[in-house]
Amino acid sequence: MVKLKEINWFRASTDIRMNEFKDYADNIHSFLEQQLKLMEEDFDKMAAGLTDDEKGNLFEGMFENDFYNFNKSFPNILRESLFISCYSYLEKELMNLCKFIERSNDFKIGLSDLKHKGIIKTKVFIEKVAEVDFPEDTQSWNKILKFNIIRNHIVHEGTYTIERGSKIFNACRDLSTISLEHRFTNRETQKEYYRLQLTGDFCLDFISTVSEFFSELYKAFDITNSSK
């Protein structure tokens, strides 16, 4: 079994990286809020003394696009890219941990022998091959599985319109940091379609969940090592 002090290097690296993700999310959120506030102040100064119609024309001509971008478009792009980046780190770090364990031990089954993919492959390796009590019954892991569905949909489907009752719909419904807005109902099939929206707390929720999961995973390694 892997030495505890060797696993601690992964623990420290993970803590640093997750704090970086959190700081980035906080700073980006603050920046977008600041830009919206500045635009509101600029609009109020320019609109002083104007009639309602003149204010409407001013907004449409000079501010509408920027307000939409900083209030809707830019936040969506940043949340999506940060989420995918953080998820990629989760998957990569788990893979690196498994490869490190494999190099440090003489297992009959290797990581490449497993038919599973992504984070499920690392779970099977840690649990079945390395014989570590993987924290699969925890809230953090169960939430990560839902985040996994959302990540795969965004990356492979590239659309925010989803069908009610689908796998992605149920995953979104179970996460409080995603909003579901009804878009339309198909008249022929009567199927309802919704638009998923990543809220301002979505990325912070994911980062917090991943941090909690890593903490529980390394704790499982602590227990396994101490029992050897």
PDB file of C-alpha atoms in Angstrom:
ATOM      1  CA  MET A   1       0.000   0.000   0.000  1.00  0.00           C
ATOM      2  CA  VAL A   2       1.126   3.552  -0.701  1.00  0.00           C
ATOM      3  CA  LYS A   3       2.952   5.309   2.121  1.00  0.00           C
ATOM      4  CA  LEU A   4       0.941   7.953   3.960  1.00  0.00           C
ATOM      5  CA  LYS A   5       3.604  10.648   3.562  1.00  0.00           C
ATOM      6  CA  GLU A   6       3.581  10.080  -0.195  1.00  0.00           C
ATOM      7  CA  ILE A   7      -0.186  10.523  -0.388  1.00  0.00           C
ATOM      8  CA  ASN A   8       0.156  13.731   1.611  1.00  0.00           C
ATOM      9  CA  TRP A   9       1.874  15.347  -1.363  1.00  0.00           C
ATOM     10  CA  PHE A  10      -1.309  14.844  -3.385  1.00  0.00           C
ATOM     11  CA  ARG A  11      -3.358  16.186  -0.481  1.00  0.00           C
ATOM     12  CA  ALA A  12      -1.343  19.423  -0.308  1.00  0.00           C
ATOM     13  CA  SER A  13      -1.394  19.897  -4.074  1.00  0.00           C
ATOM     14  CA  THR A  14      -5.160  19.410  -4.195  1.00  0.00           C
ATOM     15  CA  ASP A  15      -5.777  21.908  -1.389  1.00  0.00           C
ATOM     16  CA  ILE A  16      -3.721  24.560  -3.164  1.00  0.00           C
ATOM     17  CA  ARG A  17      -5.411  24.026  -6.512  1.00  0.00           C
ATOM     18  CA  MET A  18      -8.949  24.055  -5.126  1.00  0.00           C
ATOM     19  CA  ASN A  19      -8.234  27.298  -3.260  1.00  0.00           C
ATOM     20  CA  GLU A  20      -7.020  28.787  -6.545  1.00  0.00           C
ATOM     21  CA  PHE A  21     -10.263  27.802  -8.255  1.00  0.00           C
ATOM     22  CA  LYS A  22     -12.281  29.355  -5.423  1.00  0.00           C
ATOM     23  CA  ASP A  23     -10.273  32.592  -5.488  1.00  0.00           C
ATOM     24  CA  TYR A  24     -10.703  32.823  -9.249  1.00  0.00           C
ATOM     25  CA  ALA A  25     -14.465  32.300  -8.987  1.00  0.00           C
ATOM     26  CA  ASP A  26     -14.744  34.968  -6.272  1.00  0.00           C
ATOM     27  CA  ASN A  27     -12.653  37.483  -8.213  1.00  0.00           C
ATOM     28  CA  ILE A  28     -14.525  36.954 -11.473  1.00  0.00           C
ATOM     29  CA  HIS A  29     -17.860  37.335  -9.706  1.00  0.00           C
ATOM     30  CA  SER A  30     -16.700  40.570  -8.061  1.00  0.00           C
ATOM     31  CA  PHE A  31     -15.365  41.915 -11.367  1.00  0.00           C
ATOM     32  CA  LEU A  32     -18.654  41.334 -13.184  1.00  0.00           C
ATOM     33  CA  GLU A  33     -20.633  42.961 -10.385  1.00  0.00           C
ATOM     34  CA  GLN A  34     -18.292  45.961 -10.424  1.00  0.00           C
ATOM     35  CA  GLN A  35     -18.653  46.405 -14.178  1.00  0.00           C
ATOM     36  CA  LEU A  36     -22.448  46.313 -13.945  1.00  0.00           C
ATOM     37  CA  LYS A  37     -22.385  48.896 -11.176  1.00  0.00           C
ATOM     38  CA  LEU A  38     -20.134  51.209 -13.215  1.00  0.00           C
ATOM     39  CA  MET A  39     -22.417  50.924 -16.251  1.00  0.00           C
ATOM     40  CA  GLU A  40     -25.476  51.686 -14.115  1.00  0.00           C
ATOM     41  CA  GLU A  41     -23.732  54.785 -12.755  1.00  0.00           C
ATOM     42  CA  ASP A  42     -22.770  55.922 -16.270  1.00  0.00           C
ATOM     43  CA  PHE A  43     -26.318  55.422 -17.499  1.00  0.00           C
ATOM     44  CA  ASP A  44     -27.811  57.327 -14.548  1.00  0.00           C
ATOM     45  CA  LYS A  45     -25.467  60.287 -15.201  1.00  0.00           C
ATOM     46  CA  MET A  46     -26.260  60.430 -18.914  1.00  0.00           C
ATOM     47  CA  ALA A  47     -29.996  59.886 -18.360  1.00  0.00           C
ATOM     48  CA  ALA A  48     -30.366  62.668 -15.798  1.00  0.00           C
ATOM     49  CA  GLY A  49     -33.057  65.113 -16.953  1.00  0.00           C
ATOM     50  CA  LEU A  50     -34.203  62.965 -19.898  1.00  0.00           C
ATOM     51  CA  THR A  51     -37.762  61.829 -20.521  1.00  0.00           C
ATOM     52  CA  ASP A  52     -38.680  58.141 -20.267  1.00  0.00           C
ATOM     53  CA  ASP A  53     -38.646  57.800 -24.062  1.00  0.00           C
ATOM     54  CA  GLU A  54     -35.241  59.464 -24.277  1.00  0.00           C
ATOM     55  CA  LYS A  55     -33.923  57.178 -21.529  1.00  0.00           C
ATOM     56  CA  GLY A  56     -35.191  54.183 -23.477  1.00  0.00           C
ATOM     57  CA  ASN A  57     -33.472  55.325 -26.659  1.00  0.00           C
ATOM     58  CA  LEU A  58     -30.256  56.016 -24.750  1.00  0.00           C
ATOM     59  CA  PHE A  59     -30.278  52.561 -23.188  1.00  0.00           C
ATOM     60  CA  GLU A  60     -30.978  50.785 -26.477  1.00  0.00           C
ATOM     61  CA  GLY A  61     -28.374  52.780 -28.368  1.00  0.00           C
ATOM     62  CA  MET A  62     -25.453  52.748 -25.931  1.00  0.00           C
ATOM     63  CA  PHE A  63     -25.985  50.341 -23.031  1.00  0.00           C
ATOM     64  CA  GLU A  64     -28.248  47.423 -23.956  1.00  0.00           C
ATOM     65  CA  ASN A  65     -25.581  45.151 -25.449  1.00  0.00           C
ATOM     66  CA  ASP A  66     -23.088  45.756 -22.659  1.00  0.00           C
ATOM     67  CA  PHE A  67     -25.701  45.193 -19.968  1.00  0.00           C
ATOM     68  CA  TYR A  68     -26.741  41.917 -21.596  1.00  0.00           C
ATOM     69  CA  ASN A  69     -23.141  40.767 -21.956  1.00  0.00           C
ATOM     70  CA  PHE A  70     -22.109  41.497 -18.374  1.00  0.00           C
ATOM     71  CA  ASN A  71     -25.398  40.348 -16.865  1.00  0.00           C
ATOM     72  CA  LYS A  72     -26.035  37.197 -18.939  1.00  0.00           C
ATOM     73  CA  SER A  73     -23.568  36.248 -21.659  1.00  0.00           C
ATOM     74  CA  PHE A  74     -20.202  36.761 -19.930  1.00  0.00           C
ATOM     75  CA  PRO A  75     -21.256  35.123 -16.617  1.00  0.00           C
ATOM     76  CA  ASN A  76     -22.552  32.074 -18.508  1.00  0.00           C
ATOM     77  CA  ILE A  77     -19.338  31.715 -20.498  1.00  0.00           C
ATOM     78  CA  LEU A  78     -17.150  32.115 -17.419  1.00  0.00           C
ATOM     79  CA  ARG A  79     -19.198  29.728 -15.274  1.00  0.00           C
ATOM     80  CA  GLU A  80     -19.203  27.095 -17.989  1.00  0.00           C
ATOM     81  CA  SER A  81     -15.464  27.361 -18.673  1.00  0.00           C
ATOM     82  CA  LEU A  82     -14.563  27.366 -14.964  1.00  0.00           C
ATOM     83  CA  PHE A  83     -16.801  24.367 -14.314  1.00  0.00           C
ATOM     84  CA  ILE A  84     -15.289  22.365 -17.177  1.00  0.00           C
ATOM     85  CA  SER A  85     -11.768  23.359 -16.123  1.00  0.00           C
ATOM     86  CA  CYS A  86     -12.352  22.364 -12.503  1.00  0.00           C
ATOM     87  CA  TYR A  87     -13.991  19.097 -13.527  1.00  0.00           C
ATOM     88  CA  SER A  88     -11.031  18.310 -15.785  1.00  0.00           C
ATOM     89  CA  TYR A  89      -8.731  18.877 -12.830  1.00  0.00           C
ATOM     90  CA  LEU A  90     -10.789  16.489 -10.687  1.00  0.00           C
ATOM     91  CA  GLU A  91     -10.561  13.772 -13.315  1.00  0.00           C
ATOM     92  CA  LYS A  92      -6.876  14.361 -14.051  1.00  0.00           C
ATOM     93  CA  GLU A  93      -5.873  14.415 -10.383  1.00  0.00           C
ATOM     94  CA  LEU A  94      -7.705  11.159  -9.709  1.00  0.00           C
ATOM     95  CA  MET A  95      -5.982   9.584 -12.715  1.00  0.00           C
ATOM     96  CA  ASN A  96      -2.576  10.812 -11.530  1.00  0.00           C
ATOM     97  CA  LEU A  97      -3.250   9.424  -8.061  1.00  0.00           C
ATOM     98  CA  CYS A  98      -4.180   6.034  -9.511  1.00  0.00           C
ATOM     99  CA  LYS A  99      -1.075   5.964 -11.719  1.00  0.00           C
ATOM    100  CA  PHE A 100       1.088   6.839  -8.722  1.00  0.00           C
ATOM    101  CA  ILE A 101      -0.467   4.045  -6.670  1.00  0.00           C
ATOM    102  CA  GLU A 102       0.033   1.642  -9.574  1.00  0.00           C
ATOM    103  CA  ARG A 103       3.738   2.500  -9.876  1.00  0.00           C
ATOM    104  CA  SER A 104       4.216   2.034  -6.127  1.00  0.00           C
ATOM    105  CA  ASN A 105       2.637  -1.415  -5.978  1.00  0.00           C
ATOM    106  CA  ASP A 106       2.663  -4.735  -7.744  1.00  0.00           C
ATOM    107  CA  PHE A 107      -0.962  -5.228  -8.730  1.00  0.00           C
ATOM    108  CA  LYS A 108      -2.154  -8.059 -10.951  1.00  0.00           C
ATOM    109  CA  ILE A 109      -4.623  -5.681 -12.615  1.00  0.00           C
ATOM    110  CA  GLY A 110      -3.508  -2.328 -14.016  1.00  0.00           C
ATOM    111  CA  LEU A 111      -5.424   0.880 -14.552  1.00  0.00           C
ATOM    112  CA  SER A 112      -5.351   0.369 -18.324  1.00  0.00           C
ATOM    113  CA  ASP A 113      -6.963  -3.062 -17.912  1.00  0.00           C
ATOM    114  CA  LEU A 114     -10.184  -1.546 -16.626  1.00  0.00           C
ATOM    115  CA  LYS A 115     -12.920  -0.954 -19.202  1.00  0.00           C
ATOM    116  CA  HIS A 116     -14.514   1.931 -17.318  1.00  0.00           C
ATOM    117  CA  LYS A 117     -13.899   5.580 -18.233  1.00  0.00           C
ATOM    118  CA  GLY A 118     -13.226   8.867 -16.456  1.00  0.00           C
ATOM    119  CA  ILE A 119     -13.861   9.219 -12.752  1.00  0.00           C
ATOM    120  CA  ILE A 120     -15.702   5.884 -12.608  1.00  0.00           C
ATOM    121  CA  LYS A 121     -12.532   4.155 -13.779  1.00  0.00           C
ATOM    122  CA  THR A 122     -10.533   5.753 -10.959  1.00  0.00           C
ATOM    123  CA  LYS A 123     -13.215   4.771  -8.427  1.00  0.00           C
ATOM    124  CA  VAL A 124     -13.066   1.117  -9.517  1.00  0.00           C
ATOM    125  CA  PHE A 125      -9.264   1.114  -9.408  1.00  0.00           C
ATOM    126  CA  ILE A 126      -9.020   2.676  -5.937  1.00  0.00           C
ATOM    127  CA  GLU A 127     -11.789   0.493  -4.530  1.00  0.00           C
ATOM    128  CA  LYS A 128     -11.233  -2.855  -6.227  1.00  0.00           C
ATOM    129  CA  VAL A 129      -7.530  -2.879  -7.101  1.00  0.00           C
ATOM    130  CA  ALA A 130      -5.930  -0.711  -4.397  1.00  0.00           C
ATOM    131  CA  GLU A 131      -8.519  -1.950  -1.872  1.00  0.00           C
ATOM    132  CA  VAL A 132      -9.178   1.473  -0.350  1.00  0.00           C
ATOM    133  CA  ASP A 133     -12.648   2.169   1.055  1.00  0.00           C
ATOM    134  CA  PHE A 134     -13.764   4.657  -1.603  1.00  0.00           C
ATOM    135  CA  PRO A 135     -16.225   7.258  -0.198  1.00  0.00           C
ATOM    136  CA  GLU A 136     -19.023   6.370  -2.607  1.00  0.00           C
ATOM    137  CA  ASP A 137     -21.863   6.735  -0.095  1.00  0.00           C
ATOM    138  CA  THR A 138     -21.014  10.346   0.707  1.00  0.00           C
ATOM    139  CA  GLN A 139     -23.002  13.408  -0.310  1.00  0.00           C
ATOM    140  CA  SER A 140     -19.997  14.835  -2.143  1.00  0.00           C
ATOM    141  CA  TRP A 141     -19.512  11.804  -4.417  1.00  0.00           C
ATOM    142  CA  ASN A 142     -23.226  11.550  -5.204  1.00  0.00           C
ATOM    143  CA  LYS A 143     -23.258  15.247  -6.138  1.00  0.00           C
ATOM    144  CA  ILE A 144     -20.161  14.765  -8.292  1.00  0.00           C
ATOM    145  CA  LEU A 145     -22.007  12.065 -10.244  1.00  0.00           C
ATOM    146  CA  LYS A 146     -24.746  14.610 -10.994  1.00  0.00           C
ATOM    147  CA  PHE A 147     -22.140  17.207 -11.971  1.00  0.00           C
ATOM    148  CA  ASN A 148     -20.635  14.544 -14.243  1.00  0.00           C
ATOM    149  CA  ILE A 149     -23.921  14.241 -16.149  1.00  0.00           C
ATOM    150  CA  ILE A 150     -24.137  18.014 -16.538  1.00  0.00           C
ATOM    151  CA  ARG A 151     -20.522  18.300 -17.655  1.00  0.00           C
ATOM    152  CA  ASN A 152     -20.951  15.568 -20.288  1.00  0.00           C
ATOM    153  CA  HIS A 153     -24.109  17.218 -21.603  1.00  0.00           C
ATOM    154  CA  ILE A 154     -22.474  20.648 -21.917  1.00  0.00           C
ATOM    155  CA  VAL A 155     -19.326  19.260 -23.549  1.00  0.00           C
ATOM    156  CA  HIS A 156     -20.914  16.740 -25.916  1.00  0.00           C
ATOM    157  CA  GLU A 157     -24.379  18.143 -26.594  1.00  0.00           C
ATOM    158  CA  GLY A 158     -23.543  21.850 -26.518  1.00  0.00           C
ATOM    159  CA  THR A 159     -27.113  22.895 -25.770  1.00  0.00           C
ATOM    160  CA  TYR A 160     -28.907  24.240 -22.726  1.00  0.00           C
ATOM    161  CA  THR A 161     -32.353  23.051 -23.881  1.00  0.00           C
ATOM    162  CA  ILE A 162     -33.245  19.762 -22.192  1.00  0.00           C
ATOM    163  CA  GLU A 163     -36.284  17.489 -22.054  1.00  0.00           C
ATOM    164  CA  ARG A 164     -38.270  17.082 -18.857  1.00  0.00           C
ATOM    165  CA  GLY A 165     -37.680  13.677 -17.278  1.00  0.00           C
ATOM    166  CA  SER A 166     -34.360  13.111 -19.056  1.00  0.00           C
ATOM    167  CA  LYS A 167     -31.199  12.117 -17.206  1.00  0.00           C
ATOM    168  CA  ILE A 168     -29.762  15.622 -17.474  1.00  0.00           C
ATOM    169  CA  PHE A 169     -33.069  17.183 -16.361  1.00  0.00           C
ATOM    170  CA  ASN A 170     -33.163  15.065 -13.200  1.00  0.00           C
ATOM    171  CA  ALA A 171     -29.530  15.869 -12.401  1.00  0.00           C
ATOM    172  CA  CYS A 172     -30.180  19.603 -12.768  1.00  0.00           C
ATOM    173  CA  ARG A 173     -33.358  19.401 -10.689  1.00  0.00           C
ATOM    174  CA  ASP A 174     -31.426  17.821  -7.809  1.00  0.00           C
ATOM    175  CA  LEU A 175     -28.894  20.679  -7.665  1.00  0.00           C
ATOM    176  CA  SER A 176     -30.062  23.919  -6.067  1.00  0.00           C
ATOM    177  CA  THR A 177     -27.437  25.976  -7.927  1.00  0.00           C
ATOM    178  CA  ILE A 178     -29.010  25.277 -11.341  1.00  0.00           C
ATOM    179  CA  SER A 179     -32.240  26.913 -12.452  1.00  0.00           C
ATOM    180  CA  LEU A 180     -34.615  25.309 -14.938  1.00  0.00           C
ATOM    181  CA  GLU A 181     -36.706  27.656 -17.079  1.00  0.00           C
ATOM    182  CA  HIS A 182     -39.564  26.252 -19.147  1.00  0.00           C
ATOM    183  CA  ARG A 183     -39.006  27.009 -22.833  1.00  0.00           C
ATOM    184  CA  PHE A 184     -41.763  25.268 -24.798  1.00  0.00           C
ATOM    185  CA  THR A 185     -43.995  22.202 -25.079  1.00  0.00           C
ATOM    186  CA  ASN A 186     -43.995  20.079 -28.224  1.00  0.00           C
ATOM    187  CA  ARG A 187     -47.610  20.077 -29.403  1.00  0.00           C
ATOM    188  CA  GLU A 188     -47.352  16.683 -31.095  1.00  0.00           C
ATOM    189  CA  THR A 189     -45.548  14.755 -28.361  1.00  0.00           C
ATOM    190  CA  GLN A 190     -46.570  16.968 -25.400  1.00  0.00           C
ATOM    191  CA  LYS A 191     -42.970  16.749 -24.221  1.00  0.00           C
ATOM    192  CA  GLU A 192     -41.781  19.737 -22.212  1.00  0.00           C
ATOM    193  CA  TYR A 193     -38.408  21.359 -22.735  1.00  0.00           C
ATOM    194  CA  TYR A 194     -36.437  23.507 -20.311  1.00  0.00           C
ATOM    195  CA  ARG A 195     -33.375  25.716 -20.391  1.00  0.00           C
ATOM    196  CA  LEU A 196     -30.725  25.008 -17.780  1.00  0.00           C
ATOM    197  CA  GLN A 197     -29.011  28.027 -16.259  1.00  0.00           C
ATOM    198  CA  LEU A 198     -25.859  27.924 -14.129  1.00  0.00           C
ATOM    199  CA  THR A 199     -26.476  30.335 -11.262  1.00  0.00           C
ATOM    200  CA  GLY A 200     -23.869  32.548  -9.609  1.00  0.00           C
ATOM    201  CA  ASP A 201     -23.307  29.959  -6.859  1.00  0.00           C
ATOM    202  CA  PHE A 202     -22.941  26.989  -9.216  1.00  0.00           C
ATOM    203  CA  CYS A 203     -19.149  26.970  -9.582  1.00  0.00           C
ATOM    204  CA  LEU A 204     -18.561  27.672  -5.895  1.00  0.00           C
ATOM    205  CA  ASP A 205     -20.867  24.769  -5.053  1.00  0.00           C
ATOM    206  CA  PHE A 206     -18.947  22.468  -7.386  1.00  0.00           C
ATOM    207  CA  ILE A 207     -15.558  23.595  -6.037  1.00  0.00           C
ATOM    208  CA  SER A 208     -16.745  23.081  -2.461  1.00  0.00           C
ATOM    209  CA  THR A 209     -18.098  19.637  -3.346  1.00  0.00           C
ATOM    210  CA  VAL A 210     -14.837  18.548  -4.995  1.00  0.00           C
ATOM    211  CA  SER A 211     -12.805  19.842  -2.027  1.00  0.00           C
ATOM    212  CA  GLU A 212     -15.004  17.895   0.379  1.00  0.00           C
ATOM    213  CA  PHE A 213     -14.691  14.768  -1.754  1.00  0.00           C
ATOM    214  CA  PHE A 214     -10.888  14.928  -1.868  1.00  0.00           C
ATOM    215  CA  SER A 215     -10.823  15.386   1.905  1.00  0.00           C
ATOM    216  CA  GLU A 216     -12.972  12.273   2.352  1.00  0.00           C
ATOM    217  CA  LEU A 217     -10.907  10.303  -0.144  1.00  0.00           C
ATOM    218  CA  TYR A 218      -7.585  11.086   1.546  1.00  0.00           C
ATOM    219  CA  LYS A 219      -9.161  10.265   4.903  1.00  0.00           C
ATOM    220  CA  ALA A 220      -9.997   6.837   3.470  1.00  0.00           C
ATOM    221  CA  PHE A 221      -6.329   6.422   2.536  1.00  0.00           C
ATOM    222  CA  ASP A 222      -5.357   7.423   6.092  1.00  0.00           C
ATOM    223  CA  ILE A 223      -7.613   4.740   7.542  1.00  0.00           C
ATOM    224  CA  THR A 224      -6.396   2.104   5.060  1.00  0.00           C
ATOM    225  CA  ASN A 225      -2.736   2.857   5.783  1.00  0.00           C
ATOM    226  CA  SER A 226      -3.227   2.853   9.553  1.00  0.00           C
ATOM    227  CA  SER A 227      -4.892  -0.563   9.410  1.00  0.00           C
ATOM    228  CA  LYS A 228      -2.040  -2.164   7.477  1.00  0.00           C
TER     229      LYS A 228
END
